[in-house]
Coordinates of C-alpha atoms in Angstrom, one line a residue:
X1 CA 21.6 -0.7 -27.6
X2 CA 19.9 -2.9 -24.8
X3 CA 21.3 -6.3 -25.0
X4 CA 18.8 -7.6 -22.3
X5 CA 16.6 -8.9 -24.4
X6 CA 19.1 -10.9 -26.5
X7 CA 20.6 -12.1 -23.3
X8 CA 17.5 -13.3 -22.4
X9 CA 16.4 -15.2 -25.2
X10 CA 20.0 -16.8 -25.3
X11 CA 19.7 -17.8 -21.8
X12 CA 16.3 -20.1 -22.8
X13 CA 17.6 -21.5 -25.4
X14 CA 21.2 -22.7 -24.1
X15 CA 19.1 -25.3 -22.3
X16 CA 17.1 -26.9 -25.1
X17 CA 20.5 -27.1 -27.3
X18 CA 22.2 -28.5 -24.1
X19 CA 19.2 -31.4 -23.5
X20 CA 19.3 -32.2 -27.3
X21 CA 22.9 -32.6 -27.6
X22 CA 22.3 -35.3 -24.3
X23 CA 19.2 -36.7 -25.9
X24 CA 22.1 -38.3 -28.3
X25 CA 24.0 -39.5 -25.9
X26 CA 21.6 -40.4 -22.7
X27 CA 22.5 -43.9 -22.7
X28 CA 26.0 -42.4 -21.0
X29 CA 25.5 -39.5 -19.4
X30 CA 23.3 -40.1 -15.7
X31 CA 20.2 -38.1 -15.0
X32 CA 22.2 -36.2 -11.9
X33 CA 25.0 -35.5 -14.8
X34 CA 23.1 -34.0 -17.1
X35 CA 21.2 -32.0 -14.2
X36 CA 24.1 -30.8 -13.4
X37 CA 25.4 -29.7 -17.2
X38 CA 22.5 -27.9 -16.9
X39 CA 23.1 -26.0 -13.8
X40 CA 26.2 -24.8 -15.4
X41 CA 24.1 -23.1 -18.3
X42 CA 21.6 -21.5 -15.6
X43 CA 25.3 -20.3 -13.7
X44 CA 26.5 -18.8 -17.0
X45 CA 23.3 -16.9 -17.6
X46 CA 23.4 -15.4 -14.2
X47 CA 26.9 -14.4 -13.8
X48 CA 25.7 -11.7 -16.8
X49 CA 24.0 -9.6 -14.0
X50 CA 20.3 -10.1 -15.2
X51 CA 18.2 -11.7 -12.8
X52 CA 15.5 -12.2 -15.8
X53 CA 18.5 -14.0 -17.4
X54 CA 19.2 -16.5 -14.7
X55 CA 15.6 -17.2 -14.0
X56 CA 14.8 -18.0 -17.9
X57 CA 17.9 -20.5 -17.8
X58 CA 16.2 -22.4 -15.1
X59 CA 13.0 -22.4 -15.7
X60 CA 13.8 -23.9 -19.6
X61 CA 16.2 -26.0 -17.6
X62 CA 13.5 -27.7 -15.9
X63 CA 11.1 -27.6 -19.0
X64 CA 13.6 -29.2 -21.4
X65 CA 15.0 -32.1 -18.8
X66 CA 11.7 -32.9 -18.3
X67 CA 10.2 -33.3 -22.1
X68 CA 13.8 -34.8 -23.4
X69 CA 15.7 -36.4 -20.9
X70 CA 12.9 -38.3 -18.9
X71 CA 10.2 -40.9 -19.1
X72 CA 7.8 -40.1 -20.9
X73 CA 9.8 -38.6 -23.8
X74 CA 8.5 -35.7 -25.6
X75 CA 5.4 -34.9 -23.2
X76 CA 6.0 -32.5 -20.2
X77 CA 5.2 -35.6 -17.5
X78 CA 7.4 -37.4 -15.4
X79 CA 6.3 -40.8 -14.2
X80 CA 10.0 -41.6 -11.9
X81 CA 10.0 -40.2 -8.6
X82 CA 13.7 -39.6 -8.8
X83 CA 13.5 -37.2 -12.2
X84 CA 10.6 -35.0 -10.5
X85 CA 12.7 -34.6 -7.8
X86 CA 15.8 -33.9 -9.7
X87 CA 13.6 -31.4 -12.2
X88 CA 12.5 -29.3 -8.6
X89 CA 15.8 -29.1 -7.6
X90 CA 17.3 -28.2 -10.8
X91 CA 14.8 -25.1 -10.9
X92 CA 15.2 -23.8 -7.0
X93 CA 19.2 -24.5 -7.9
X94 CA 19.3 -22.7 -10.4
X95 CA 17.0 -19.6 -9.0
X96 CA 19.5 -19.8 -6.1
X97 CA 22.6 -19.6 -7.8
X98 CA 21.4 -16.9 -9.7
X99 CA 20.5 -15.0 -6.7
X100 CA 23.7 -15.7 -5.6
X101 CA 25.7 -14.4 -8.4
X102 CA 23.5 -11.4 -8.7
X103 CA 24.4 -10.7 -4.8
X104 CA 28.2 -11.5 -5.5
X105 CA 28.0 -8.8 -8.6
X106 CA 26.6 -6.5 -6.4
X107 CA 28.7 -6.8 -3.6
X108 CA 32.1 -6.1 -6.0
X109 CA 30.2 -3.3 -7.7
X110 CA 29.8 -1.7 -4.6
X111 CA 33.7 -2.5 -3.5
X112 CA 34.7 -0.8 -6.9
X113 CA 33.5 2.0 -5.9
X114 CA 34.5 2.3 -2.9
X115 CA 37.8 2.0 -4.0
X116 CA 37.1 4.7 -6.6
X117 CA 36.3 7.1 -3.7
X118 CA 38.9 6.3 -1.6
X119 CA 41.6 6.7 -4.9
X120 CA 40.0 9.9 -5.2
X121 CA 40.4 11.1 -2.1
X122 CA 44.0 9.8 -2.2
X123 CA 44.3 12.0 -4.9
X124 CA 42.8 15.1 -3.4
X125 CA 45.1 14.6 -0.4
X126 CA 48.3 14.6 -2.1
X127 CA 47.8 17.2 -4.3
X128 CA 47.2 18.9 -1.5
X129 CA 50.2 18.3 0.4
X130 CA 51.9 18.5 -2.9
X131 CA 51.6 22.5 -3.3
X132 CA 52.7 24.6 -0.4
X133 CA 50.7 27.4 -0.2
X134 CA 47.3 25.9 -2.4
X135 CA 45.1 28.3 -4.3
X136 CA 41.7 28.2 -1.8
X137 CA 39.6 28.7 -5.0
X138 CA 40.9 26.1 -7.2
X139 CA 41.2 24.1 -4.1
X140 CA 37.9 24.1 -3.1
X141 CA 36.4 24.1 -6.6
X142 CA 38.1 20.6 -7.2
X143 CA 37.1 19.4 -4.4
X144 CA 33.2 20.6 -5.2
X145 CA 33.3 18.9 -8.0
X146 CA 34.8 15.5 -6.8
X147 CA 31.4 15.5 -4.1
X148 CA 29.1 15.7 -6.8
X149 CA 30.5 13.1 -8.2
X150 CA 30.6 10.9 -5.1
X151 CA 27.2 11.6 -3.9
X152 CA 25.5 12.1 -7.0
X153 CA 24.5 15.2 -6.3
X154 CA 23.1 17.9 -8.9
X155 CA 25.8 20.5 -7.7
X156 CA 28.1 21.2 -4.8
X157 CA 30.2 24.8 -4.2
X158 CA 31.9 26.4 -1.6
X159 CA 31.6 29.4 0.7
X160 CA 33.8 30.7 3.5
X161 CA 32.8 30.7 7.1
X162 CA 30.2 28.6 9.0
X163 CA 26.5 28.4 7.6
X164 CA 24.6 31.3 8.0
X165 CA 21.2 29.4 8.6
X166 CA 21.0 26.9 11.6
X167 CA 17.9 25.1 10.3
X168 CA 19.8 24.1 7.7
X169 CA 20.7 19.9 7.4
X170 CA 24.4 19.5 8.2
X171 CA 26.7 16.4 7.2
X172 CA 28.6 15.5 10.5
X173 CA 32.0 13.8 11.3
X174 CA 30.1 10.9 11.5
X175 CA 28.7 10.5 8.4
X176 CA 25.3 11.3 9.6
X177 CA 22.8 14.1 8.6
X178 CA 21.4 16.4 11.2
X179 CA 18.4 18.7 10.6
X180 CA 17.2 21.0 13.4
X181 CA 18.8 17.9 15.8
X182 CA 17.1 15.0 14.4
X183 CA 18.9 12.3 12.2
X184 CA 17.7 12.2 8.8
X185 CA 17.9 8.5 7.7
X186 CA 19.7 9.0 4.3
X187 CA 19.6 5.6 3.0
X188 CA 15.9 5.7 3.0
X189 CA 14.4 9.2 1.9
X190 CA 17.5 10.4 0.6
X191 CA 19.6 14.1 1.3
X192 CA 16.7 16.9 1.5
X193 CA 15.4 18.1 -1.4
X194 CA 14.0 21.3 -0.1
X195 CA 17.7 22.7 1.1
X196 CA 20.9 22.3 0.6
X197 CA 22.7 20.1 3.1
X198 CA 26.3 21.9 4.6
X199 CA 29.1 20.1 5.0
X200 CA 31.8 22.1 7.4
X201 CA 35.4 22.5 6.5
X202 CA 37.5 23.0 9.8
X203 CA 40.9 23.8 10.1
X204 CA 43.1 24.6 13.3
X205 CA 39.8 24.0 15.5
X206 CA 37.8 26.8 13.4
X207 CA 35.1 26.6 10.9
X208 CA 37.1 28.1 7.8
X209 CA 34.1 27.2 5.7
X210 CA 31.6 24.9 4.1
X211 CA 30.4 23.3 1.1
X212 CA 26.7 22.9 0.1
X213 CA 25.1 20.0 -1.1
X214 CA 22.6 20.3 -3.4
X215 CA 20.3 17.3 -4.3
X216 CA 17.1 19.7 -5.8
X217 CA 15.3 17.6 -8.9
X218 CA 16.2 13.7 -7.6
X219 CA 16.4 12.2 -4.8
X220 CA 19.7 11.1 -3.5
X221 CA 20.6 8.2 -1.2
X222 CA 24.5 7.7 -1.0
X223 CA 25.2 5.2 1.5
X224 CA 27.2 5.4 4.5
X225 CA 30.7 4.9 2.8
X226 CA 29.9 7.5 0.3
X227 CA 29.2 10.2 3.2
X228 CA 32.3 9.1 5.1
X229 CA 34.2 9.8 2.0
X230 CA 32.7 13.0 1.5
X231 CA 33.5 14.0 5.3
X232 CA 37.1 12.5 4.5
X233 CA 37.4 15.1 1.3
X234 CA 36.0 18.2 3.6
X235 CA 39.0 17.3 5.6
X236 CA 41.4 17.1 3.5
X237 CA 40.4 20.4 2.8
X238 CA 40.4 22.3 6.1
X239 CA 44.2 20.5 6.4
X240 CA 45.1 22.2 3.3
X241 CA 43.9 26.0 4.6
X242 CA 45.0 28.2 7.5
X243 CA 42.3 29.1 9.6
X244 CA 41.3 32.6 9.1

């Protein structure tokens, strides 16, 4: 069930309950106080991750300070310099702080799953190291399976040996994607659609292998940490087999 809607709706009506509850006690609470009470509601609303959210609470922030908590009350005018000027910085405030928490939300999604990549590869690497003599097929197919995962991708397997077609797009060391020598900008248009992308598998100096990418009905934009991850995982890989 979406709950965006009822978190919306919540987040204009915390400010009319708040304003009310001051209207009974204005004679004690300062115009900058209850500004500020306010600010908290708009701050609660955005730290739910919904920009609409956020930008609700403010704008009935402003609305309700203005027809309840300044002169005139009950009419959507304000005839004291001071209260427009708290009501226009109680809206870009509260638009800010919202964009704010929004950007902070994003920013520790995105550290999540880095993490979440890196544990994987963790994982990969020890179980790895863990078997002696690894089965290649299981090996590989593991691995396969953790890059779609990673990169989104619609499916991901295995072959032995280098690529057999040279126009097709390669991941490099780097994290960057080559096709017929030009640097595809992946964060923009995505992996190619039309091909699947290689990603080589070296071990002792030789190509062993590669996996291919495939990224066919969507397109696909991983960013730059999930590429390196994916080059770290081919690695891990070409560590774990002898070259042929």
């Amino acid at each position: 069930m979406d709950r965006r809607p009822v978190v919306v709706a919540a987040a204009g009506l915390v400010p009319l309950v708040v304003c009310l509850v001051l209207t009974v006690v204005w004679s004690s609470v300062p115009a900058v106080s209850a500004a500020l009470l306010l600010v908290l509601a708009v701050v609660a609303a955005a730290a739910t991750g919904i920009r609409a959210a956020g930008v609700v609470a403010a704008l009935s922030s402003a609305l309700w300070f203005d027809v309840l908590l300044t002169e005139p009350r009950g009419q959507l005018a304000i005839t004291s310099p001071a209260d427009v000027e708290a009501t226009v910085l109680l809206v870009a405030v509260g638009v800010a702080v919202s964009e704010l928490a929004l950007w902070g939300r994003r920013q520790q999604d995105r550290a999540s799953r880095t993490t979440g990549y890196l544990a994987g590869l963790v994982d990969t690497a020890v179980s790895a190291m863990a078997v002696s003599a690894p089965d290649t097929a299981e090996l590989t197919t593991s691995v396969a399976l953790r890059l779609t995962e990673v990169l989104g991708l619609d499916g991901c397997r295995y072959l032995a040996g280098p690529p057999g077609d040279v126009a097709e797009p390669l991941l490099m060391a780097d994290g960057t994607v080559l096709r017929t020598g030009r640097v595809l900008d992946v964060s923009r248009h995505g992996l190619p659609v039309d091909a699947e992308t290689a990603l080589l598998v070296r071990s002792g100096g030789y190509v062993v292998g590669h996996f291919l990418l495939t990224a066919a009905t969507r397109v696909v934009r991983p960013s730059a940490d999930q590429l390196r991850v994916a080059v770290l995982l081919a690695e891990q890989v070409g560590a774990a087999l002898s070259p042929a």
